[in-house]
């Protein structure tokens, strides 16, 4: 499209306007029926050659010329024809009074196959440099324009940095030719320059407007009608907008999530949605593999070990591959004061952090460190809205075409976390429509927990996708894997409980609740499935079924305790805070949900911590409506 100096289409197509093409304009900027200012660059027997810009030239045939001409003379011409080989023919225009209007090149390439349609032809684009990668051959500049991110290969000599003054964040103008390279399309650079001053400001404004438009999340109807979810929808839309923008900016995303069924039901849909959006945005077919990493977290909070490893990898990727530092996406953890030291570590490098969680939060501790935070507790809801339920809707906001593959996932997430949400019946019915009855959903949940334990905090991308039957089209393998893993998991739980149950200690507290205690360090198999948290949870479930009364179960080791409660109004995060203040030198930390959680302490203070914990439990109110809806974090 032809544009005036302000970047808008010319308003006056009358004879009084003559358009003066900028030097970087191409043949696509020339329209029939318009007049253009041209300069003669050569004279031959059959006419004169004229330039309209650096790359737009053509012939004015001698049959339509009158008078004499010299190289450097100006002519007003209009397009007469374009031959099959691309050669242009112009005719002179006899006009005395006219207004010259400057025309800038439109650098917005459109369509998902925008480069495919221009293979072998010289094109131009303007955009922001998002990555500079030096290879053994060319330098690869990844440039983000209004439509996506394009790899541009510039060759100086083997292994030598081309255009060494161009850095990430610069706005540049690229001239080059799209070519196929190793399964992708990249632009072979003929020229690359940094925009300065008003040109840079105008380009940034144009790019920012386009970025904001493309970053908008999709307006999708939730899978079920759930008033409680509607409170959180604006927060999720904010996260979807931020994640889509991050992809459009070419910034990597690192996903950390709790290594259990709900955590995986949260992370896998978001991972796949982002991978598909990245594939749409980036011309480089390897971009989805390089720009998003999903990693289970070793604890129900962001440990310093994980944070320093993530930071080290990010800094190495910036040094080796010219990547920007990533955005950190925390799922099914990340809302508590325990996360603060790790967050503060990343803050030294201005790494953005986004959290979607359903554990009881400490907003005063984390809010200033987070770019976005979604948690049902912030809207007077609770852990019964699981992170997996939230993230299925988040994934659909990012990439709505994924929706049909995810209809069973919220039910798996809810069963994994034993959610008693009023929406569970609707989610289970939705899953049934996809062929997942409640037994199959429970099997998937058990299989995910079993796989997560043996993966030892590796992502296990394909295995987890096959178990969850998301982005996986082999249903027979899915069913066989789920059956095998679920059966093995149940067998090993039975073996664990057979060893542990004879050593269970019981007492009735002053408030009438049953308290069961088990030393899982000495009376349960170590380093095998199930882990202490799940072992405690399985014991707890059996005692609830056996007694029907309010029950608290504590599994403890040398320096930790995991807790579950049904029918007793505990506030585990608050109890942890009180113990931390009351027991000098106890090193008490922890948290979780209101009636499900874990506590850490120094080994020498174990007896004192657990005795004080039991005293607080004995003073708690009985409330049989309360249930430990979620499993203990291992």
C-alpha atoms as one frame of an Amber mdcrd trajectory, in Angstrom:
protein
   0.000   0.000   0.000   1.296   3.467  -0.824   1.634   5.792   2.159   2.379
   9.430   2.728   5.102  10.770   4.979   2.892  10.254   8.031   2.463   6.601
   7.168  -1.200   6.918   6.108  -2.677   6.124   2.701  -2.608   9.085   0.311
  -5.927  10.855   0.481  -5.755  12.628  -2.874  -5.512  10.499  -6.003  -6.024
  13.498  -8.302  -3.675  14.737 -11.065  -2.209  17.359  -8.761  -0.376  14.844
  -6.569   2.939  13.273  -7.557   4.342  10.636  -5.248   8.030  10.569  -4.352
   9.047   7.058  -3.262  11.503   6.675  -0.414  14.733   4.910  -1.276  13.643
   1.647   0.408  10.304   1.373  -1.406   9.720  -1.718  -3.535   7.563  -2.584
  -6.521   4.752  -3.444  -4.101   4.513   0.276  -3.273   3.778   1.250  -6.895
   0.140   1.405  -8.031  -1.286   1.958 -11.476  -3.140   5.216 -11.996  -0.813
   7.191  -9.743   1.916   9.632 -10.737   5.484   9.191  -9.485   8.607  11.300
  -9.446  11.434   9.528 -11.313  15.079  10.234 -12.090  16.745   9.267 -15.369
  19.696   6.926 -14.792  20.473   5.845 -18.342  19.757   6.680 -21.980  19.597
   4.136 -24.817  18.398   4.153 -28.418  14.991   2.769 -27.486  14.263   5.024
 -24.512  15.418   6.072 -21.053  15.752   4.121 -17.837  14.341   5.738 -14.706
  14.645   5.096 -10.968  11.706   5.612  -8.627  13.661   4.264  -5.633  16.755
   2.163  -4.985  14.967  -1.010  -6.095  12.195   0.311  -8.401  13.388   0.998
 -11.968  11.969   0.719 -15.443  11.967   1.855 -19.043  10.200   4.773 -20.674
  10.061   3.779 -24.352  11.281   6.242 -26.971   7.896   6.032 -28.738   6.228
   7.956 -25.914   9.041  10.446 -25.331   9.289  13.969 -26.698  12.324  16.248
 -26.501  15.809  15.527 -25.220  16.921  14.230 -21.821  20.049  13.825 -19.758
  21.045  11.484 -16.941  19.907  13.028 -13.661  16.838  14.753 -15.134  13.545
  14.309 -13.288  10.396  12.981 -14.937   6.860  12.527 -13.738   5.743   9.034
 -14.809   2.983   6.533 -14.308   3.113   2.745 -14.453   2.190   1.412 -17.890
   2.745  -2.338 -17.437   4.665  -5.053 -15.569   6.006  -7.972 -17.575   6.047
 -11.588 -16.378   9.732 -11.280 -15.513   8.990  -8.258 -13.309  10.341  -5.592
 -15.675   8.377  -2.351 -15.453   7.412   0.053 -18.232   6.482   3.661 -17.509
   4.908   6.494 -19.486   5.685  10.183 -19.024   2.981  12.434 -17.632   2.514
  15.946 -18.959   1.754  17.952 -15.833   2.913  21.418 -14.824   1.423  22.163
 -11.410   1.566  19.400  -8.828   2.205  18.734  -5.168   4.904  16.234  -4.239
   3.909  13.766  -1.530   6.554  11.578   0.114   5.872   7.839   0.281   7.449
   5.520   2.847   7.644   1.764   2.454   5.093  -0.330   4.339   7.231  -2.763
   6.310   4.398  -4.912   7.573   4.509  -8.324   5.917   1.186 -10.072   6.297
  -0.040 -13.621   6.601   1.366 -16.745   8.240   3.194 -17.639   4.983   4.386
 -14.124   4.360   7.931 -15.181   3.479   6.916 -18.244   1.481   5.177 -15.985
  -1.003   8.334 -13.940  -1.523  10.983 -16.650  -1.876  13.790 -15.357  -4.078
  12.459 -11.792  -4.166  13.994  -8.833  -2.411  11.839  -7.524   0.442  12.145
  -5.020   3.269  10.980  -5.065   6.869  11.358  -2.985   9.996  11.306  -4.422
  13.471  12.963  -4.836  16.845  15.961  -7.136  17.254  15.000  -9.839  19.773
  18.022 -12.116  19.488  21.506 -12.011  17.965  23.062 -15.448  17.498  26.534
 -15.955  16.104  26.964 -19.257  14.256  30.013 -20.807  12.629  28.836 -19.099
   9.456  26.437 -16.132   9.421  25.130 -13.953  12.230  21.405 -14.618  12.782
  19.351 -11.575  13.785  15.823 -12.406  14.958  13.665  -9.390  14.133  10.145
  -8.882  15.508   7.796  -6.828  13.338   4.019  -6.374  13.350   3.350  -9.955
  12.272   5.936 -12.082  14.037   9.603 -12.891  14.452  11.798 -13.411  11.393
  15.345 -14.854  11.309  17.674 -12.724   9.200  21.068 -14.194   8.254  23.900
 -11.715   7.648  27.284 -13.002   6.498  30.543 -11.144   7.004  32.865 -14.131
   6.951  32.724 -17.520   8.672  32.169 -17.080  12.396  32.617 -13.295  12.295
  29.923 -11.037  13.778  28.124  -9.111  11.071  26.858  -5.607  11.890  28.601
  -5.601  15.295  26.938  -2.374  16.442  23.420  -3.872  16.224  22.175  -5.151
  19.594  19.043  -6.717  21.071  16.383  -4.020  21.461  17.473  -1.935  18.477
  14.891  -1.014  15.850  16.303  -1.930  12.444  15.502  -1.815   8.759  16.338
  -5.007   6.868  16.617  -5.506   3.119  17.052  -9.062   1.940  15.772 -12.128
   0.140  13.758 -14.942   1.786  15.278 -18.374   1.180  14.698 -21.898   2.503
  17.313 -23.002   5.023  17.157 -26.330   6.924  13.377 -26.621   6.846  12.701
 -22.981   7.746  12.594 -19.724   5.843  15.038 -16.963   6.680  15.955 -13.666
   5.085  19.384 -13.527   3.491  20.417  -9.990   4.449  21.558  -7.546   1.760
  21.492  -4.578   4.100  20.684  -3.914   7.764  20.661  -0.526   9.466  19.639
   0.828  12.864  16.876   3.428  12.867  17.536   6.610  14.782  15.622   9.684
  15.896  12.135  10.244  14.515  12.354   7.188  12.252  13.020   4.965  15.258
  10.301   6.641  17.338   7.703   6.240  14.588   8.674   2.608  14.041   8.527
   1.841  17.779   5.100   3.416  18.059   3.820   1.416  15.092   5.333  -1.811
  16.409   3.977  -1.203  19.915   0.443  -0.648  18.601   0.633  -3.882  16.621
   2.093  -5.739  19.592  -0.684  -4.644  21.918  -3.310  -5.718  19.412  -1.795
  -9.151  18.798  -1.132  -9.741  22.498  -4.834  -9.490  23.364  -6.072 -12.826
  24.754  -8.829 -14.670  22.958 -12.322 -14.184  24.324 -13.349 -17.783  24.994
 -16.292 -19.090  26.952 -15.189 -21.194  29.950 -15.672 -24.938  29.571 -18.354
 -24.843  32.276 -20.550 -22.182  33.836 -18.899 -21.496  37.202 -19.526 -18.192
  39.035 -16.501 -18.690  41.309 -14.213 -18.827  38.274 -15.584 -15.569  36.885
 -13.948 -13.685  39.755 -10.550 -14.840  38.533 -11.143 -14.448  34.805  -9.756
 -10.846  34.546  -6.551 -11.907  36.317  -6.134 -14.874  33.960  -6.726 -12.622
  30.950  -3.950 -10.355  32.210  -1.599 -13.345  32.390  -2.639 -14.539  28.917
  -1.979 -11.069  27.522   1.450 -10.944  29.174   2.430 -14.409  27.925   1.290
 -13.692  24.360   3.224 -10.438  24.399   6.299 -12.259  25.693   6.114 -14.632
  22.712   5.694 -11.731  20.284   8.744 -10.034  21.795  10.809 -13.164  21.209
  11.564 -13.594  24.921  11.976 -17.162  26.285   9.580 -18.521  28.917  10.614
 -20.854  31.726   7.764 -22.736  33.432   8.182 -24.074  36.962   5.365 -26.157
  38.439   4.641 -28.450  41.356   5.527 -32.047  40.513   2.105 -33.601  41.071
  -1.052 -34.287  39.082  -2.547 -30.822  39.466   0.782 -29.162  38.698   1.143
 -31.132  35.477  -2.497 -30.544  34.497  -1.690 -26.842  34.889   1.669 -26.721
  33.124   1.230 -29.059  30.153  -1.769 -27.259  28.544  -0.069 -23.871  28.948
   3.190 -25.262  27.559   1.453 -26.661  24.469  -0.613 -23.505  23.921   2.546
 -21.402  24.042   4.433 -23.780  21.752   1.695 -23.530  19.145   1.528 -19.750
  19.414   5.314 -19.554  19.125   5.135 -21.687  15.977   2.610 -19.248  14.490
   4.667 -16.201  15.393   8.195 -17.380  14.593   9.448 -18.283  11.131  12.152
 -20.455  12.762  10.653 -23.938  13.137  12.964 -24.651  16.103  11.630 -21.683
  18.089   9.023 -23.669  20.113  11.776 -25.990  21.315  14.187 -23.215  22.238
  11.852 -20.603  23.691   9.852 -22.545  26.273  11.079 -24.967  28.925   8.856
 -26.749  31.452  10.494 -27.972  34.657   8.872 -29.492  37.760   9.842 -27.800
  41.023  11.507 -29.783  43.783   9.303 -28.269  46.484   5.907 -26.556  46.838
   7.784 -23.251  46.628  10.571 -21.809  44.478  13.778 -23.049  46.064  17.058
 -21.185  45.829  18.568 -24.247  44.150  16.007 -24.029  41.353  16.318 -20.260
  41.094  20.102 -20.238  40.819  20.024 -23.050  38.241  17.376 -21.220  36.201
  19.341 -17.994  36.382  22.580 -19.688  35.395  20.983 -21.342  32.360  19.389
 -18.038  31.355  22.670 -16.156  31.567  24.439 -18.883  29.594  21.751 -18.780
  26.890  22.138 -15.016  26.668  25.896 -15.360  26.304  25.937 -18.328  23.903
  22.800 -17.785  21.862  22.060 -14.071  22.215  18.687 -14.718  23.855  16.874
 -12.279  26.090  16.535 -13.273  29.745  13.330 -15.291  30.213   9.998 -14.698
  31.856   9.447 -17.102  34.771   5.972 -18.649  34.970   5.225 -20.289  38.321
   2.303 -22.743  38.342   0.753 -24.482  41.366   3.311 -22.857  43.652   4.975
 -19.510  44.145   2.547 -17.557  46.378   4.270 -17.640  49.746   6.994 -15.920
  51.735   9.207 -18.972  51.150   9.433 -17.952  47.483  10.797 -14.501  48.269
  14.569 -15.211  48.415  14.468 -16.951  45.036  12.348 -14.179  43.533  14.712
 -11.542  44.867  17.607 -13.365  43.208  15.926 -13.046  39.808  14.985  -9.434
  40.526  18.669  -8.447  40.304  18.392  -9.234  36.581  14.912  -7.744  36.063
  13.465 -11.142  35.130   9.649 -10.871  35.074   7.748 -13.367  37.232   4.136
 -14.507  36.864   2.385 -16.836  39.330  -0.814 -18.869  38.983  -1.398 -20.814
  42.193  -4.071 -22.025  44.596  -2.021 -22.479  47.770  -2.755 -20.086  50.604
  -0.835 -16.940  49.599   1.161 -14.334  51.427   0.442 -11.382  49.126   2.252
  -8.851  51.320   5.454 -10.851  50.834   5.292 -11.593  47.102   3.155  -8.981
  45.343   5.948  -6.433  44.828   8.070  -9.134  43.187   5.421 -10.412  40.763
   4.359  -8.965  37.424   1.031 -10.824  37.680  -0.540 -13.074  40.327  -3.607
 -15.294  40.058  -4.857 -17.028  43.191  -8.419 -17.852  44.286  -7.686 -16.694
  47.832  -7.245 -13.158  46.498 -10.955 -13.254  45.548 -12.372 -14.894  48.685
 -12.230 -18.366  47.130  -9.906 -21.226  48.134  -7.838 -24.204  47.051 -10.854
 -26.103  45.725 -10.349 -24.104  42.531  -7.222 -25.990  41.475  -4.398 -24.544
  39.421  -5.054 -27.110  36.704  -8.626 -25.884  36.330  -7.391 -22.309  36.005
  -4.606 -23.116  33.562  -6.822 -25.023  31.146  -8.769 -21.784  30.700  -5.504
 -19.824  30.507  -4.260 -22.119  27.729  -7.482 -21.583  25.785  -7.114 -17.797
  26.110  -3.621 -18.115  24.636  -4.493 -20.578  21.869  -8.216 -21.379  21.621
  -7.833 -24.123  18.993  -6.395 -26.282  21.775  -9.721 -26.330  23.604 -11.122
 -29.636  22.353  -8.039 -31.521  23.552  -8.385 -30.210  27.104 -11.988 -30.927
  28.055 -11.055 -33.832  30.357  -8.045 -32.162  32.005  -9.839 -30.057  34.694
 -11.488 -33.209  36.027  -8.098 -34.945  36.241  -6.691 -31.900  38.044  -9.587
 -31.849  40.490  -9.349 -35.555  41.294  -5.570 -35.294  41.664  -6.063 -32.585
  44.297  -9.191 -34.203  45.781 -11.103 -31.019  45.077 -14.545 -30.705  46.625
 -15.395 -27.704  44.427 -19.041 -27.397  43.457 -17.894 -27.518  39.827 -16.407
 -31.018  40.041 -19.631 -32.727  38.949 -19.746 -30.528  35.845 -16.097 -31.195
  35.047 -16.563 -34.951  35.463 -19.623 -34.827  33.192 -17.622 -32.845  30.634
 -14.871 -35.467  30.725 -17.450 -38.244  30.336 -18.540 -36.651  27.056 -14.961
 -37.201  25.854 -14.949 -40.852  26.904 -13.391 -40.472  30.356 -15.496 -42.020
  33.108 -14.554 -41.331  36.719 -12.534 -44.549  37.065 -10.448 -43.663  34.010
  -9.938 -40.128  35.303  -8.746 -41.512  38.635  -6.381 -43.854  36.810  -4.899
 -40.931  34.871  -4.417 -39.035  38.126  -2.667 -41.989  39.781  -0.500 -42.549
  36.695   0.609 -38.899  36.638   1.663 -39.028  40.297   3.558 -42.259  39.733
   5.349 -40.943  36.636   6.204 -37.645  38.338   7.890 -39.483  41.201  10.155
 -41.533  38.941  10.922 -38.666  36.574  12.791 -37.103  39.494  11.843 -33.563
  38.464  12.609 -33.974  34.775   9.869 -32.687  32.492   9.196 -35.970  30.671
   7.351 -34.038  27.976   6.223 -36.832  25.671   5.517 -39.322  28.459   3.355
 -36.866  30.401   1.513 -35.816  27.231   0.803 -39.467  26.432  -0.468 -40.111
  29.961  -2.629 -36.999  29.907  -3.659 -37.581  26.260  -2.910 -34.003  25.260
  -1.067 -33.301  22.006  -0.874 -37.079  21.611  -2.873 -39.068  19.061  -2.074
 -42.663  20.116  -5.031 -43.571  22.316  -4.059 -47.217  22.643  -0.641 -46.326
  24.013  -2.290 -43.778  26.324  -4.636 -46.395  27.774  -1.916 -49.024  28.150
   0.450 -46.596  29.851  -2.221 -45.289  32.204  -3.301 -48.792  33.194   0.282
 -49.917  33.786   1.374 -46.844  35.767  -1.834 -46.645  37.820  -1.711 -50.341
  38.714   1.968 -50.178  39.639   1.345 -47.083  41.725  -1.503 -48.702  43.681
   0.519 -51.847  44.288   3.398 -49.844  45.690   1.054 -47.758  47.870  -0.372
 -50.984  49.317   3.142 -52.270  50.023   4.061 -49.002  51.711   0.994 -48.956
  53.914   1.456 -52.607  54.841   4.851 -51.643  56.257   3.713 -48.392  57.891
   0.262 -48.988  59.368   1.375 -51.227  62.283   3.474 -48.319  63.556   0.678
 -45.743  63.457   0.181 -43.911  66.761  -3.312 -42.745  67.747  -4.748 -40.404
  70.329  -7.972 -38.495  70.770  -7.429 -34.753  71.182  -9.282 -32.550  73.658
 -11.499 -31.199  70.869 -12.595 -34.752  69.991 -10.556 -35.132  66.795  -8.611
 -38.312  66.082  -4.859 -37.682  65.705  -2.772 -40.285  63.875   1.014 -40.013
  63.777   3.542 -42.000  61.784   7.333 -41.797  61.659   7.681 -42.118  57.899
  11.466 -41.953  58.132  11.722 -45.168  60.161   8.508 -47.029  59.364   8.043
 -46.516  55.638  10.187 -47.520  52.688  12.565 -44.707  51.748  13.510 -43.464
  48.296  10.642 -45.262  46.648   7.036 -44.608  45.742   5.006 -43.216  47.419
   6.892 -40.282  48.936   6.197 -39.210  52.554   3.464 -36.768  51.618   1.469
 -39.269  49.590   2.067 -41.990  52.193   0.577 -39.712  54.849  -2.323 -38.845
  52.574  -3.154 -42.483  51.857  -3.122 -43.311  55.569  -5.315 -40.292  56.234
  -7.889 -41.311  53.613  -8.159 -44.805  55.067  -8.650 -43.504  58.587 -11.403
 -41.119  57.461 -13.208 -44.009  55.784 -12.681 -46.155  58.864 -13.797 -43.663
  61.545 -16.096 -41.179  59.820 -15.016 -38.666  62.484 -12.792 -35.568  62.343
  -9.271 -36.810  61.617  -5.794 -35.248  61.601  -2.835 -37.208  60.264   0.808
 -36.243  60.701   3.685 -37.967  58.941   7.067 -36.856  60.186  10.776 -37.399
  59.665  13.939 -35.988  61.240  13.348 -32.421  60.019   9.896 -32.320  58.456
   6.241 -33.036  59.050   3.371 -33.306  56.592  -0.201 -32.763  57.724  -3.731
 -33.466  56.609  -6.965 -32.655  58.344 -10.666 -33.365  57.816 -13.353 -31.831
  59.981 -10.957 -29.688  62.033 -10.568 -25.955  61.429  -6.800 -25.694  61.146
  -4.941 -22.783  59.629  -1.633 -24.378  58.768   0.054 -21.268  57.294  -0.836
 -19.339  60.455   0.285 -22.211  62.686   3.654 -22.245  60.920   4.053 -18.510
  61.538   3.232 -18.968  65.243   5.667 -21.867  65.625   8.387 -19.886  63.911
   7.929 -17.086  66.475   7.467 -19.315  69.524  10.273 -21.866  69.132  13.626
 -20.147  69.273  16.179 -21.783  67.046  13.580 -24.113  65.574  14.117 -23.000
  62.005  10.407 -23.510  61.368   9.117 -22.850  57.857   6.455 -24.228  55.562
   2.853 -23.713  54.575   0.336 -25.041  52.098  -3.449 -24.984  52.210  -5.505
 -24.222  55.308  -5.963 -27.912  56.219  -3.145 -29.451  54.185   0.497 -28.528
  54.464   4.083 -29.273  55.338   6.504 -27.962  57.930  10.296 -27.975  58.090
  12.435 -27.515  61.183  15.916 -28.289  62.480  16.408 -31.906  63.543  17.224
 -31.188  67.176  13.919 -29.332  67.641  11.656 -32.013  66.170  10.067 -33.147
  69.444   9.455 -29.575  70.609   7.950 -28.530  67.256   5.642 -31.527  66.959
   4.473 -31.258  70.608   3.656 -27.562  70.077   1.903 -28.428  66.817  -0.274
 -31.048  68.557  -1.244 -28.521  71.224  -2.456 -26.109  68.557  -4.409 -28.892
  66.839  -6.106 -29.802  70.122  -7.315 -26.197  70.484  -8.706 -26.016  66.942
 -12.441 -25.881  66.354 -14.287 -28.867  64.942 -15.954 -28.099  61.607 -17.070
 -31.223  59.780 -17.682 -29.218  56.605 -13.924 -28.799  56.228 -12.085 -31.383
  54.151  -8.455 -31.849  53.140  -9.380 -31.419  49.538  -5.831 -31.378  48.285
  -2.948 -33.810  48.715   0.025 -32.907  50.808   2.991 -31.545  48.944   5.744
 -34.144  49.163
